[in-house]
Amino acid sequence: MRKLSEVRKVQRFGKSTLMVSLPAEWVKEMGLKPGDLVKITVRSNGTLVISPQRSHKLREESVVEILISSKTSDELLRRAIYTSYITGHDKIVIKSVDSNLTPDQVQGVRSMVRALIGAEIVEQDLSRIVVQVFVDTARYNIQSLVARMINIIKSMVNYLNAALRDLNTSLFRELLELEFELDRVYTLAVRYTYVLSSQRDGEAGEEAQLLTEYRALIKSLEDVGDTLSSIAKLVNDNDTLKRFAEHLREPIAEISDLINYALDVMMTSMNSRNILLANKSVDITAELASYFSKLEYSVVKRVGMEEYPRIRSMLERIRLACNYLQGSAEMIFDIVVASKGGKIDLTIK
């Protein structure tokens, strides 16, 4: 529908009620009739947003068709399916225009679908595959998805700590499984933000106003998980690093505790919208940088300068994970402060 911008006079109705009528064109477009409910949202800047209250009305299904040929690589196909998912499409139709789908293409579709929460292959023949996404975005909110990502990262930190302590290959494998699950939740969170951005003003509420911050936050958290999994792969495939693992157990355990503490404070501050707690999480993650310098010095003392270059790659990844974590804490601080609108209370009692 075309955008409307009108000036209407507020009228008195009864002794104490003020009233303004709704634009007739908008009422007709929305299909409203007497007795229907409308949702009224008051924003922090004083703007009043009115939208139809239609919890029963489903969003119109979005369908995308991906045309491929026998020369289309399975990697390109996977990437197109991924993008179609995160941009909010509900049905993804893959069709070969010149021949049957190749075995690699079919396998590429299947592996991609397994990586997408709520996606299933519902139709398949020699030249066509239909993927249906059964995710109901109304059941989710971005804050719960962020909390899920933080909890997975905490588990990854604990598994990495235990794996380095015990040099247990199965623990390294479990950490990689957790990273796969983190990627799935991240992808769903990205999809959610795209769907949220397409909704009418007023339907999405505060989350829609902070989409940029939330997108940066979930990307930063995904980077933390990717870095932790890269440490697991590096150590598990490197006998030299395994040999030095005993020198790293104590400092790694200490930094793991600090990371988990930072994650707990980050999640609590986000859930409670507490500015002081959010600021504390930023301070804790900043402290990780100075703590890492102590860790590095401790490792040099334990293994010597000649051997240090052999384990430097792992330590650099730990430093990188801490940097990403600090970025996540800063984004949560921005979200908490922005949620306060025109009044930011920094008083300490």
Coordinates of C-alpha atoms in Angstrom, one line a residue:
M1 CA 0.0 0.0 0.0
R2 CA 1.1 3.6 -0.5
K3 CA 2.4 5.5 2.4
L4 CA 0.0 7.8 4.2
S5 CA 0.8 11.0 6.0
E6 CA -2.1 13.0 7.4
V7 CA -2.8 15.6 10.1
R8 CA -5.9 14.8 12.1
K9 CA -7.6 16.8 14.8
V10 CA -7.9 15.3 18.3
Q11 CA -11.6 15.5 19.4
R12 CA -13.2 15.1 22.8
F13 CA -15.5 12.2 23.4
G14 CA -17.4 12.4 26.6
K15 CA -15.9 14.2 29.7
S16 CA -12.4 12.8 29.7
T17 CA -11.8 10.8 26.5
L18 CA -9.8 12.2 23.6
M19 CA -10.3 10.5 20.2
V20 CA -8.9 10.6 16.7
S21 CA -10.3 8.6 13.8
L22 CA -8.4 6.1 11.7
P23 CA -7.8 6.9 8.0
A24 CA -10.5 5.2 5.9
E25 CA -8.0 4.0 3.2
W26 CA -5.8 2.3 5.8
V27 CA -8.9 0.7 7.5
K28 CA -10.0 -0.7 4.2
E29 CA -6.5 -2.0 3.3
M30 CA -6.2 -3.7 6.7
G31 CA -9.7 -5.2 6.4
L32 CA -10.7 -3.8 9.8
K33 CA -14.3 -3.7 10.9
P34 CA -16.1 -2.5 14.1
G35 CA -15.1 -4.7 17.1
D36 CA -11.7 -5.7 15.7
L37 CA -8.7 -5.2 17.9
V38 CA -5.7 -3.0 17.1
K39 CA -2.3 -3.0 18.8
I40 CA -1.0 0.3 20.2
T41 CA 2.7 0.7 20.8
V42 CA 4.2 3.7 22.4
R43 CA 7.8 4.3 21.4
S44 CA 10.5 5.9 23.4
N45 CA 10.5 9.1 21.2
G46 CA 6.7 9.6 21.9
T47 CA 5.6 8.1 18.6
L48 CA 2.3 6.1 18.7
V49 CA 2.2 3.1 16.4
I50 CA -1.1 1.4 15.6
S51 CA -1.3 -2.0 13.8
P52 CA -4.0 -4.7 13.4
Q53 CA -4.0 -7.3 16.1
R54 CA -4.1 -10.5 14.0
S55 CA -2.3 -13.2 15.9
H56 CA -4.2 -15.8 13.9
K57 CA -3.2 -14.5 10.5
L58 CA -0.2 -16.2 9.0
R59 CA 2.5 -14.4 7.1
E60 CA 2.1 -15.1 3.3
E61 CA 4.4 -17.9 2.2
S62 CA 7.5 -16.7 0.4
V63 CA 8.7 -19.0 -2.4
V64 CA 12.0 -18.8 -4.2
E65 CA 13.1 -20.9 -7.2
I66 CA 16.8 -21.7 -7.8
L67 CA 17.5 -22.8 -11.4
I68 CA 20.7 -24.8 -11.9
S69 CA 22.4 -26.7 -14.7
S70 CA 24.7 -29.7 -14.7
K71 CA 27.7 -27.4 -14.5
T72 CA 26.4 -25.6 -11.4
S73 CA 28.8 -26.5 -8.5
D74 CA 27.3 -28.0 -5.3
E75 CA 29.2 -25.3 -3.3
L76 CA 27.4 -22.5 -5.3
L77 CA 24.1 -24.3 -4.8
R78 CA 24.6 -24.7 -1.1
R79 CA 25.4 -21.0 -0.8
A80 CA 22.2 -20.0 -2.7
I81 CA 20.1 -22.3 -0.4
Y82 CA 21.7 -20.8 2.7
T83 CA 21.0 -17.3 1.5
S84 CA 17.4 -18.1 0.6
Y85 CA 16.9 -19.5 4.1
I86 CA 18.4 -16.5 6.0
T87 CA 16.5 -14.0 3.9
G88 CA 13.2 -15.5 5.1
H89 CA 12.0 -17.7 2.3
D90 CA 9.6 -20.5 3.4
K91 CA 9.8 -22.7 0.3
I92 CA 13.0 -23.2 -1.7
V93 CA 12.5 -25.0 -5.1
I94 CA 15.7 -26.3 -6.8
K95 CA 15.2 -27.2 -10.4
S96 CA 17.7 -28.4 -13.0
V97 CA 17.0 -26.9 -16.5
D98 CA 19.1 -29.1 -18.7
S99 CA 19.4 -32.6 -17.1
N100 CA 18.9 -34.5 -13.9
L101 CA 20.5 -33.2 -10.7
T102 CA 24.0 -34.6 -10.2
P103 CA 24.8 -36.8 -7.2
D104 CA 27.0 -34.0 -5.8
Q105 CA 24.2 -31.5 -6.2
V106 CA 21.7 -33.8 -4.4
Q107 CA 24.2 -34.4 -1.6
G108 CA 24.9 -30.7 -1.4
V109 CA 21.2 -30.0 -0.9
R110 CA 20.9 -32.6 1.8
S111 CA 24.0 -31.5 3.8
M112 CA 22.8 -27.9 3.6
V113 CA 19.3 -28.8 4.8
R114 CA 20.7 -30.6 7.8
A115 CA 22.5 -27.4 8.8
L116 CA 19.3 -25.4 8.8
I117 CA 16.9 -25.5 11.7
G118 CA 13.3 -26.3 10.6
A119 CA 14.2 -27.1 7.0
E120 CA 13.2 -30.4 5.4
I121 CA 13.1 -31.9 1.9
V122 CA 9.4 -32.4 1.1
E123 CA 9.6 -33.3 -2.6
Q124 CA 12.3 -34.8 -4.7
D125 CA 12.6 -36.3 -8.2
L126 CA 15.4 -36.6 -10.7
S127 CA 15.5 -32.9 -11.7
R128 CA 13.7 -31.1 -8.8
I129 CA 14.0 -30.8 -5.0
V130 CA 11.6 -28.8 -2.8
V131 CA 12.8 -27.6 0.6
Q132 CA 10.2 -26.4 3.0
V133 CA 11.1 -24.3 6.1
F134 CA 8.7 -25.0 9.0
V135 CA 10.1 -22.4 11.4
D136 CA 7.5 -20.3 13.0
T137 CA 9.3 -17.0 13.8
A138 CA 6.4 -16.0 16.1
R139 CA 7.7 -18.7 18.6
Y140 CA 11.1 -17.1 18.8
N141 CA 12.6 -13.8 19.9
I142 CA 16.1 -12.5 19.2
Q143 CA 16.9 -12.3 22.9
S144 CA 16.2 -16.1 23.5
L145 CA 18.3 -17.0 20.4
V146 CA 21.2 -14.9 21.7
A147 CA 20.9 -16.6 25.1
R148 CA 21.0 -20.0 23.4
M149 CA 24.2 -19.0 21.5
I150 CA 25.8 -17.9 24.8
N151 CA 24.9 -21.1 26.5
I152 CA 26.4 -23.2 23.6
I153 CA 29.6 -21.1 23.8
K154 CA 29.8 -21.8 27.6
S155 CA 29.6 -25.5 26.9
M156 CA 32.3 -25.2 24.2
V157 CA 34.6 -23.4 26.6
N158 CA 34.1 -26.2 29.2
Y159 CA 34.7 -28.9 26.7
L160 CA 37.8 -27.2 25.4
N161 CA 39.1 -26.9 29.0
A162 CA 38.4 -30.6 29.7
A163 CA 39.8 -31.7 26.3
L164 CA 43.1 -29.9 26.9
R165 CA 43.3 -31.2 30.4
D166 CA 42.7 -34.9 29.6
L167 CA 43.8 -34.8 25.9
N168 CA 40.6 -36.7 25.1
T169 CA 39.9 -36.9 21.4
S170 CA 36.2 -37.5 21.9
L171 CA 35.9 -34.3 23.9
F172 CA 37.4 -32.4 20.9
R173 CA 34.9 -34.0 18.6
E174 CA 32.0 -33.1 20.9
L175 CA 33.2 -29.5 20.9
L176 CA 33.0 -29.5 17.1
E177 CA 29.5 -30.8 17.3
L178 CA 28.6 -27.9 19.6
E179 CA 30.1 -25.5 17.0
F180 CA 27.8 -27.1 14.3
E181 CA 24.8 -26.5 16.6
L182 CA 26.0 -22.9 17.2
D183 CA 26.1 -22.3 13.5
R184 CA 22.6 -23.6 13.2
V185 CA 21.3 -21.3 15.9
Y186 CA 23.2 -18.4 14.4
T187 CA 21.7 -19.0 11.0
L188 CA 18.2 -19.1 12.5
A189 CA 18.9 -15.8 14.3
V190 CA 20.0 -14.2 11.1
R191 CA 16.8 -15.4 9.4
Y192 CA 14.8 -14.0 12.3
T193 CA 16.3 -10.6 11.9
Y194 CA 15.5 -10.6 8.2
V195 CA 11.9 -11.6 8.8
L196 CA 11.7 -9.0 11.6
S197 CA 12.9 -6.2 9.3
S198 CA 10.2 -7.0 6.8
Q199 CA 7.3 -6.6 9.3
R200 CA 5.2 -3.5 9.5
D201 CA 6.1 -0.9 12.0
G202 CA 4.7 -1.7 15.4
E203 CA 4.5 -5.5 14.8
A204 CA 8.1 -6.1 15.8
G205 CA 8.5 -3.6 18.7
E206 CA 11.8 -2.8 20.3
E207 CA 13.7 -5.6 18.6
A208 CA 13.1 -4.0 15.1
Q209 CA 14.7 -0.8 16.3
L210 CA 17.9 -2.6 17.4
L211 CA 18.3 -4.9 14.4
T212 CA 21.7 -3.5 13.5
E213 CA 23.0 -4.1 17.0
Y214 CA 21.6 -7.6 17.3
R215 CA 23.0 -8.6 13.9
A216 CA 26.5 -7.4 15.0
L217 CA 26.1 -9.2 18.3
I218 CA 25.1 -12.6 16.9
K219 CA 27.9 -12.4 14.3
S220 CA 30.4 -11.6 17.1
L221 CA 29.2 -14.6 19.1
E222 CA 29.5 -16.9 16.1
D223 CA 33.1 -15.7 15.6
V224 CA 33.8 -16.7 19.3
G225 CA 32.5 -20.2 18.6
D226 CA 34.4 -20.5 15.3
T227 CA 37.6 -19.5 17.0
L228 CA 37.1 -22.0 19.9
S229 CA 36.5 -24.8 17.4
S230 CA 39.6 -23.8 15.4
I231 CA 41.6 -24.3 18.7
A232 CA 40.2 -27.8 19.1
K233 CA 41.1 -28.7 15.5
L234 CA 44.6 -27.3 15.9
V235 CA 45.4 -29.1 19.1
N236 CA 43.7 -32.4 18.1
D237 CA 45.8 -32.6 14.9
N238 CA 49.1 -31.4 16.3
D239 CA 51.1 -33.9 18.5
T240 CA 53.5 -31.1 19.4
L241 CA 50.7 -29.0 21.0
K242 CA 49.5 -32.1 22.8
R243 CA 52.9 -32.5 24.3
F244 CA 52.8 -29.0 25.7
A245 CA 49.2 -29.3 26.9
E246 CA 50.3 -30.2 30.4
H247 CA 52.0 -26.8 30.7
L248 CA 48.8 -25.0 29.7
R249 CA 46.2 -26.8 31.9
E250 CA 46.3 -24.4 34.8
P251 CA 46.3 -21.1 32.9
I252 CA 43.7 -22.4 30.4
A253 CA 41.5 -23.4 33.3
E254 CA 41.8 -19.9 34.8
I255 CA 41.0 -18.1 31.6
S256 CA 38.1 -20.5 31.0
D257 CA 36.5 -19.6 34.3
L258 CA 36.9 -15.9 33.5
I259 CA 35.3 -16.3 30.1
N260 CA 32.4 -18.2 31.6
Y261 CA 31.9 -15.5 34.2
A262 CA 31.9 -12.8 31.5
L263 CA 29.3 -14.8 29.6
D264 CA 27.1 -15.1 32.7
V265 CA 27.2 -11.4 33.3
M266 CA 26.5 -10.6 29.7
M267 CA 23.4 -12.8 29.6
T268 CA 22.1 -11.5 32.9
S269 CA 22.6 -7.8 31.9
M270 CA 20.8 -8.4 28.6
N271 CA 17.9 -10.2 30.2
S272 CA 17.5 -7.6 33.0
R273 CA 18.4 -4.6 30.8
N274 CA 20.7 -3.5 33.6
I275 CA 23.2 -0.9 32.3
L276 CA 25.6 -1.3 35.2
L277 CA 25.8 -5.0 34.7
A278 CA 26.3 -4.5 31.0
N279 CA 29.1 -2.2 31.7
K280 CA 30.6 -4.7 34.1
S281 CA 30.6 -7.3 31.4
V282 CA 32.6 -4.9 29.1
D283 CA 35.1 -4.4 32.0
I284 CA 35.5 -8.2 32.5
T285 CA 36.1 -8.9 28.9
A286 CA 38.6 -6.0 28.7
E287 CA 40.3 -7.6 31.7
L288 CA 40.7 -10.7 29.6
A289 CA 43.2 -8.9 27.4
S290 CA 45.5 -8.0 30.4
Y291 CA 45.0 -11.5 31.8
F292 CA 46.0 -13.0 28.5
S293 CA 49.4 -11.1 28.7
K294 CA 50.0 -12.8 32.0
L295 CA 49.0 -16.2 30.5
E296 CA 51.5 -15.7 27.7
Y297 CA 54.2 -14.8 30.1
S298 CA 53.4 -17.9 32.2
V299 CA 53.6 -20.2 29.2
V300 CA 56.9 -18.7 28.1
K301 CA 58.3 -19.4 31.6
R302 CA 57.0 -23.0 31.5
V303 CA 58.2 -24.0 28.0
G304 CA 61.0 -21.6 27.3
M305 CA 61.4 -19.1 24.4
E306 CA 62.8 -21.7 22.0
E307 CA 59.6 -23.8 22.2
Y308 CA 57.1 -20.9 22.5
P309 CA 56.7 -20.4 18.8
R310 CA 55.4 -23.9 18.5
I311 CA 52.3 -23.1 20.6
R312 CA 52.0 -19.5 19.7
S313 CA 49.3 -20.2 17.1
M314 CA 47.0 -21.7 19.7
L315 CA 47.5 -18.8 22.1
E316 CA 46.8 -16.3 19.3
R317 CA 43.5 -18.1 18.7
I318 CA 42.6 -17.8 22.4
R319 CA 43.5 -14.1 22.3
L320 CA 41.2 -13.7 19.2
A321 CA 38.3 -15.4 21.0
C322 CA 38.7 -13.0 23.9
N323 CA 38.7 -10.1 21.5
Y324 CA 35.5 -11.3 19.8
L325 CA 34.0 -11.8 23.3
Q326 CA 34.8 -8.2 24.2
G327 CA 33.1 -7.0 21.0
S328 CA 30.0 -9.1 22.0
A329 CA 29.9 -7.5 25.5
E330 CA 30.2 -4.0 23.9
M331 CA 27.2 -4.7 21.6
I332 CA 25.1 -5.9 24.6
F333 CA 26.0 -2.7 26.4
D334 CA 24.8 -0.7 23.3
I335 CA 21.5 -2.7 23.2
V336 CA 20.8 -2.3 26.9
V337 CA 21.5 1.5 26.7
A338 CA 19.4 1.9 23.6
S339 CA 16.5 0.1 25.1
K340 CA 16.2 2.8 27.8
G341 CA 15.0 5.4 25.2
G342 CA 15.2 9.0 26.3
K343 CA 16.1 8.3 29.9
I344 CA 19.4 6.6 30.9
D345 CA 19.8 6.1 34.6
L346 CA 23.4 5.7 35.7
T347 CA 22.8 6.4 39.4
I348 CA 24.4 3.9 41.8
K349 CA 22.6 3.2 45.0

